[in-house]
Amino acid sequence: MKKYLLIFSVLVLFVTIACVKEPLAMYYDLGVVEVISDSTSVNFNVPDPDTNGWHQWEGGEGTNTFTITLKEKAKKDVVINEVVWTFYTLDGGYVAQRGVDYIPPIKIDAGKEHELTLTIKVDEGIADDLDDATGDANDFYGEGTIEFDVRGYDVERGNEVNTIPSYTPITVQR
């Protein structure tokens, strides 16, 4: 009798497992960091010291200070080890990317915020690319967008965090 009960149990287990129609997926609970910029639009004044126009690799540079807030939204402790900002033209064309590494990394507790102050530099090369993309090339005026993003991982599993980037419109002029 025990032999039949064991065989029956194994058959029930086999039938139950065989009834699965698709592979079972595992979805990790990932940290999510939202980047919030304090600025709605920013102007960069980029000088042209040699007065022959903006060109790649020349010395003119404009700077501005941005305050961004990193807000953890998934109720997971996370660590941020890099903040990246990317310059785009008005139509979404890539111009350049810069960033800063944080060693030791910035720890953000679940559901909390962390404020950072970044000094963003726009050199003549970036200014020239934005100027050319705006339409009237070499008129010393350009428009674009900066995307702020972060890189990091959650403390519990070490999985890369998802981010909600921030976008800030910018103008460049001499």
PDB file of C-alpha atoms in Angstrom:
ATOM      1  CA  MET A   1       0.000   0.000   0.000  1.00  0.00           C
ATOM      2  CA  LYS A   2       2.807   2.373   0.877  1.00  0.00           C
ATOM      3  CA  LYS A   3       4.394   1.582  -2.451  1.00  0.00           C
ATOM      4  CA  TYR A   4       1.245   2.654  -4.343  1.00  0.00           C
ATOM      5  CA  LEU A   5       0.918   5.813  -2.239  1.00  0.00           C
ATOM      6  CA  LEU A   6       4.515   6.767  -3.028  1.00  0.00           C
ATOM      7  CA  ILE A   7       4.021   6.141  -6.761  1.00  0.00           C
ATOM      8  CA  PHE A   8       0.784   8.139  -6.715  1.00  0.00           C
ATOM      9  CA  SER A   9       2.500  11.051  -4.904  1.00  0.00           C
ATOM     10  CA  VAL A  10       5.328  11.086  -7.437  1.00  0.00           C
ATOM     11  CA  LEU A  11       2.821  11.064 -10.321  1.00  0.00           C
ATOM     12  CA  VAL A  12       0.842  13.946  -8.801  1.00  0.00           C
ATOM     13  CA  LEU A  13       4.052  15.915  -8.313  1.00  0.00           C
ATOM     14  CA  PHE A  14       5.150  15.188 -11.900  1.00  0.00           C
ATOM     15  CA  VAL A  15       1.770  16.209 -13.345  1.00  0.00           C
ATOM     16  CA  THR A  16       1.759  19.397 -11.280  1.00  0.00           C
ATOM     17  CA  ILE A  17       5.220  20.385 -12.470  1.00  0.00           C
ATOM     18  CA  ALA A  18       4.472  19.408 -16.072  1.00  0.00           C
ATOM     19  CA  CYS A  19       1.404  21.689 -16.142  1.00  0.00           C
ATOM     20  CA  VAL A  20       3.510  24.839 -16.043  1.00  0.00           C
ATOM     21  CA  LYS A  21       3.011  26.493 -19.438  1.00  0.00           C
ATOM     22  CA  GLU A  22       6.067  28.740 -19.408  1.00  0.00           C
ATOM     23  CA  PRO A  23       9.264  29.221 -17.464  1.00  0.00           C
ATOM     24  CA  LEU A  24       8.903  30.926 -14.148  1.00  0.00           C
ATOM     25  CA  ALA A  25      10.632  34.295 -14.126  1.00  0.00           C
ATOM     26  CA  MET A  26      12.296  35.962 -11.193  1.00  0.00           C
ATOM     27  CA  TYR A  27      11.882  39.700 -10.912  1.00  0.00           C
ATOM     28  CA  TYR A  28      14.294  41.406  -8.612  1.00  0.00           C
ATOM     29  CA  ASP A  29      13.086  44.210  -6.452  1.00  0.00           C
ATOM     30  CA  LEU A  30      15.472  46.974  -7.587  1.00  0.00           C
ATOM     31  CA  GLY A  31      16.240  50.341  -6.102  1.00  0.00           C
ATOM     32  CA  VAL A  32      14.993  53.338  -8.072  1.00  0.00           C
ATOM     33  CA  VAL A  33      16.662  56.743  -7.809  1.00  0.00           C
ATOM     34  CA  GLU A  34      14.954  59.846  -9.172  1.00  0.00           C
ATOM     35  CA  VAL A  35      17.210  62.762 -10.089  1.00  0.00           C
ATOM     36  CA  ILE A  36      15.617  66.176  -9.536  1.00  0.00           C
ATOM     37  CA  SER A  37      17.297  69.350 -10.838  1.00  0.00           C
ATOM     38  CA  ASP A  38      16.661  72.700  -9.155  1.00  0.00           C
ATOM     39  CA  SER A  39      16.891  74.615 -12.440  1.00  0.00           C
ATOM     40  CA  THR A  40      14.312  75.080 -15.176  1.00  0.00           C
ATOM     41  CA  SER A  41      16.691  76.633 -17.720  1.00  0.00           C
ATOM     42  CA  VAL A  42      20.345  77.653 -17.501  1.00  0.00           C
ATOM     43  CA  ASN A  43      22.516  79.976 -19.582  1.00  0.00           C
ATOM     44  CA  PHE A  44      26.242  79.316 -20.030  1.00  0.00           C
ATOM     45  CA  ASN A  45      28.445  82.239 -21.071  1.00  0.00           C
ATOM     46  CA  VAL A  46      31.329  80.641 -22.956  1.00  0.00           C
ATOM     47  CA  PRO A  47      34.089  83.122 -23.841  1.00  0.00           C
ATOM     48  CA  ASP A  48      36.168  82.923 -27.011  1.00  0.00           C
ATOM     49  CA  PRO A  49      39.624  84.110 -25.844  1.00  0.00           C
ATOM     50  CA  ASP A  50      41.291  83.919 -29.261  1.00  0.00           C
ATOM     51  CA  THR A  51      38.276  85.595 -30.982  1.00  0.00           C
ATOM     52  CA  ASN A  52      38.329  83.293 -34.031  1.00  0.00           C
ATOM     53  CA  GLY A  53      35.118  81.465 -33.077  1.00  0.00           C
ATOM     54  CA  TRP A  54      34.313  78.488 -30.895  1.00  0.00           C
ATOM     55  CA  HIS A  55      36.361  75.412 -31.814  1.00  0.00           C
ATOM     56  CA  GLN A  56      37.075  72.005 -30.352  1.00  0.00           C
ATOM     57  CA  TRP A  57      39.969  71.873 -27.887  1.00  0.00           C
ATOM     58  CA  GLU A  58      40.256  75.638 -27.382  1.00  0.00           C
ATOM     59  CA  GLY A  59      40.386  77.331 -24.005  1.00  0.00           C
ATOM     60  CA  GLY A  60      37.031  79.082 -23.573  1.00  0.00           C
ATOM     61  CA  GLU A  61      34.862  77.615 -20.852  1.00  0.00           C
ATOM     62  CA  GLY A  62      31.653  78.597 -19.071  1.00  0.00           C
ATOM     63  CA  THR A  63      30.583  77.148 -15.723  1.00  0.00           C
ATOM     64  CA  ASN A  64      27.392  76.983 -13.711  1.00  0.00           C
ATOM     65  CA  THR A  65      26.479  75.385 -10.433  1.00  0.00           C
ATOM     66  CA  PHE A  66      23.569  72.954 -10.296  1.00  0.00           C
ATOM     67  CA  THR A  67      21.942  71.514  -7.227  1.00  0.00           C
ATOM     68  CA  ILE A  68      20.381  68.129  -7.809  1.00  0.00           C
ATOM     69  CA  THR A  69      18.434  65.968  -5.405  1.00  0.00           C
ATOM     70  CA  LEU A  70      18.727  62.187  -5.503  1.00  0.00           C
ATOM     71  CA  LYS A  71      15.528  60.610  -4.177  1.00  0.00           C
ATOM     72  CA  GLU A  72      15.262  56.863  -3.522  1.00  0.00           C
ATOM     73  CA  LYS A  73      11.746  55.779  -4.510  1.00  0.00           C
ATOM     74  CA  ALA A  74      11.599  51.961  -4.160  1.00  0.00           C
ATOM     75  CA  LYS A  75      12.224  51.777  -0.406  1.00  0.00           C
ATOM     76  CA  LYS A  76      15.644  50.150  -0.863  1.00  0.00           C
ATOM     77  CA  ASP A  77      18.975  51.262   0.565  1.00  0.00           C
ATOM     78  CA  VAL A  78      21.159  52.259  -2.396  1.00  0.00           C
ATOM     79  CA  VAL A  79      24.692  53.419  -3.038  1.00  0.00           C
ATOM     80  CA  ILE A  80      25.549  55.976  -5.744  1.00  0.00           C
ATOM     81  CA  ASN A  81      29.086  55.844  -7.094  1.00  0.00           C
ATOM     82  CA  GLU A  82      28.790  58.105 -10.163  1.00  0.00           C
ATOM     83  CA  VAL A  83      26.768  61.071 -11.380  1.00  0.00           C
ATOM     84  CA  VAL A  84      26.758  61.531 -15.154  1.00  0.00           C
ATOM     85  CA  TRP A  85      25.518  64.461 -17.221  1.00  0.00           C
ATOM     86  CA  THR A  86      25.023  64.271 -20.962  1.00  0.00           C
ATOM     87  CA  PHE A  87      24.658  67.202 -23.362  1.00  0.00           C
ATOM     88  CA  TYR A  88      22.128  66.860 -26.195  1.00  0.00           C
ATOM     89  CA  THR A  89      21.069  69.119 -29.056  1.00  0.00           C
ATOM     90  CA  LEU A  90      17.454  70.292 -29.234  1.00  0.00           C
ATOM     91  CA  ASP A  91      16.575  67.402 -31.544  1.00  0.00           C
ATOM     92  CA  GLY A  92      18.146  64.832 -29.194  1.00  0.00           C
ATOM     93  CA  GLY A  93      21.529  64.457 -30.881  1.00  0.00           C
ATOM     94  CA  TYR A  94      24.373  63.416 -28.575  1.00  0.00           C
ATOM     95  CA  VAL A  95      27.033  66.078 -27.981  1.00  0.00           C
ATOM     96  CA  ALA A  96      29.168  65.043 -24.997  1.00  0.00           C
ATOM     97  CA  GLN A  97      29.109  63.282 -21.649  1.00  0.00           C
ATOM     98  CA  ARG A  98      30.866  64.181 -18.425  1.00  0.00           C
ATOM     99  CA  GLY A  99      30.643  62.834 -14.902  1.00  0.00           C
ATOM    100  CA  VAL A 100      32.058  62.605 -11.436  1.00  0.00           C
ATOM    101  CA  ASP A 101      32.920  59.476  -9.435  1.00  0.00           C
ATOM    102  CA  TYR A 102      32.234  59.348  -5.709  1.00  0.00           C
ATOM    103  CA  ILE A 103      34.720  57.395  -3.627  1.00  0.00           C
ATOM    104  CA  PRO A 104      33.550  56.535  -1.047  1.00  0.00           C
ATOM    105  CA  PRO A 105      30.113  56.193  -2.636  1.00  0.00           C
ATOM    106  CA  ILE A 106      27.063  58.132  -1.451  1.00  0.00           C
ATOM    107  CA  LYS A 107      24.671  55.984   0.589  1.00  0.00           C
ATOM    108  CA  ILE A 108      20.973  56.849   0.409  1.00  0.00           C
ATOM    109  CA  ASP A 109      18.679  55.106   2.860  1.00  0.00           C
ATOM    110  CA  ALA A 110      15.349  53.695   1.699  1.00  0.00           C
ATOM    111  CA  GLY A 111      12.886  56.465   0.809  1.00  0.00           C
ATOM    112  CA  LYS A 112      15.336  59.266   1.669  1.00  0.00           C
ATOM    113  CA  GLU A 113      16.901  62.091  -0.356  1.00  0.00           C
ATOM    114  CA  HIS A 114      20.437  63.349  -0.824  1.00  0.00           C
ATOM    115  CA  GLU A 115      21.343  66.762  -2.232  1.00  0.00           C
ATOM    116  CA  LEU A 116      24.435  67.332  -4.385  1.00  0.00           C
ATOM    117  CA  THR A 117      25.990  70.481  -5.801  1.00  0.00           C
ATOM    118  CA  LEU A 118      27.695  70.025  -9.165  1.00  0.00           C
ATOM    119  CA  THR A 119      29.828  72.466 -11.122  1.00  0.00           C
ATOM    120  CA  ILE A 120      29.069  71.925 -14.798  1.00  0.00           C
ATOM    121  CA  LYS A 121      31.540  73.186 -17.400  1.00  0.00           C
ATOM    122  CA  VAL A 122      30.721  73.873 -21.044  1.00  0.00           C
ATOM    123  CA  ASP A 123      33.860  74.178 -23.156  1.00  0.00           C
ATOM    124  CA  GLU A 124      34.165  75.672 -26.636  1.00  0.00           C
ATOM    125  CA  GLY A 125      33.689  72.274 -28.282  1.00  0.00           C
ATOM    126  CA  ILE A 126      30.316  71.647 -26.628  1.00  0.00           C
ATOM    127  CA  ALA A 127      29.256  75.250 -27.246  1.00  0.00           C
ATOM    128  CA  ASP A 128      30.244  74.992 -30.930  1.00  0.00           C
ATOM    129  CA  ASP A 129      28.290  71.741 -31.392  1.00  0.00           C
ATOM    130  CA  LEU A 130      25.171  73.255 -29.790  1.00  0.00           C
ATOM    131  CA  ASP A 131      25.613  76.443 -31.855  1.00  0.00           C
ATOM    132  CA  ASP A 132      25.909  74.486 -35.117  1.00  0.00           C
ATOM    133  CA  ALA A 133      22.887  72.302 -34.294  1.00  0.00           C
ATOM    134  CA  THR A 134      20.630  75.264 -33.505  1.00  0.00           C
ATOM    135  CA  GLY A 135      20.598  76.423 -37.119  1.00  0.00           C
ATOM    136  CA  ASP A 136      22.670  79.563 -37.530  1.00  0.00           C
ATOM    137  CA  ALA A 137      26.193  78.191 -37.303  1.00  0.00           C
ATOM    138  CA  ASN A 138      28.868  80.392 -35.746  1.00  0.00           C
ATOM    139  CA  ASP A 139      26.479  83.017 -34.376  1.00  0.00           C
ATOM    140  CA  PHE A 140      27.680  82.298 -30.806  1.00  0.00           C
ATOM    141  CA  TYR A 141      24.257  81.110 -29.648  1.00  0.00           C
ATOM    142  CA  GLY A 142      23.091  77.548 -29.140  1.00  0.00           C
ATOM    143  CA  GLU A 143      20.461  75.604 -27.284  1.00  0.00           C
ATOM    144  CA  GLY A 144      20.315  72.086 -25.926  1.00  0.00           C
ATOM    145  CA  THR A 145      19.533  69.906 -22.947  1.00  0.00           C
ATOM    146  CA  ILE A 146      21.518  68.400 -20.092  1.00  0.00           C
ATOM    147  CA  GLU A 147      20.433  64.984 -18.828  1.00  0.00           C
ATOM    148  CA  PHE A 148      21.467  64.158 -15.246  1.00  0.00           C
ATOM    149  CA  ASP A 149      21.727  60.454 -14.427  1.00  0.00           C
ATOM    150  CA  VAL A 150      23.305  58.299 -11.707  1.00  0.00           C
ATOM    151  CA  ARG A 151      25.060  54.941 -11.514  1.00  0.00           C
ATOM    152  CA  GLY A 152      24.944  52.778  -8.430  1.00  0.00           C
ATOM    153  CA  TYR A 153      23.629  49.610  -6.823  1.00  0.00           C
ATOM    154  CA  ASP A 154      21.288  48.472  -4.087  1.00  0.00           C
ATOM    155  CA  VAL A 155      22.896  47.530  -0.790  1.00  0.00           C
ATOM    156  CA  GLU A 156      20.923  44.306  -0.261  1.00  0.00           C
ATOM    157  CA  ARG A 157      21.730  42.404  -3.477  1.00  0.00           C
ATOM    158  CA  GLY A 158      24.253  44.551  -5.319  1.00  0.00           C
ATOM    159  CA  ASN A 159      21.954  44.943  -8.336  1.00  0.00           C
ATOM    160  CA  GLU A 160      22.324  48.049 -10.482  1.00  0.00           C
ATOM    161  CA  VAL A 161      19.763  50.713  -9.595  1.00  0.00           C
ATOM    162  CA  ASN A 162      17.207  52.022 -12.039  1.00  0.00           C
ATOM    163  CA  THR A 163      17.154  55.774 -12.468  1.00  0.00           C
ATOM    164  CA  ILE A 164      14.655  58.413 -13.446  1.00  0.00           C
ATOM    165  CA  PRO A 165      16.856  61.086 -15.053  1.00  0.00           C
ATOM    166  CA  SER A 166      16.345  64.835 -14.968  1.00  0.00           C
ATOM    167  CA  TYR A 167      16.442  67.067 -18.055  1.00  0.00           C
ATOM    168  CA  THR A 168      17.364  70.755 -17.944  1.00  0.00           C
ATOM    169  CA  PRO A 169      17.232  73.054 -21.007  1.00  0.00           C
ATOM    170  CA  ILE A 170      20.398  75.118 -21.553  1.00  0.00           C
ATOM    171  CA  THR A 171      21.590  77.927 -23.773  1.00  0.00           C
ATOM    172  CA  VAL A 172      25.163  78.836 -24.653  1.00  0.00           C
ATOM    173  CA  GLN A 173      26.337  82.249 -25.771  1.00  0.00           C
ATOM    174  CA  ARG A 174      29.502  84.277 -25.903  1.00  0.00           C
TER     175      ARG A 174
END
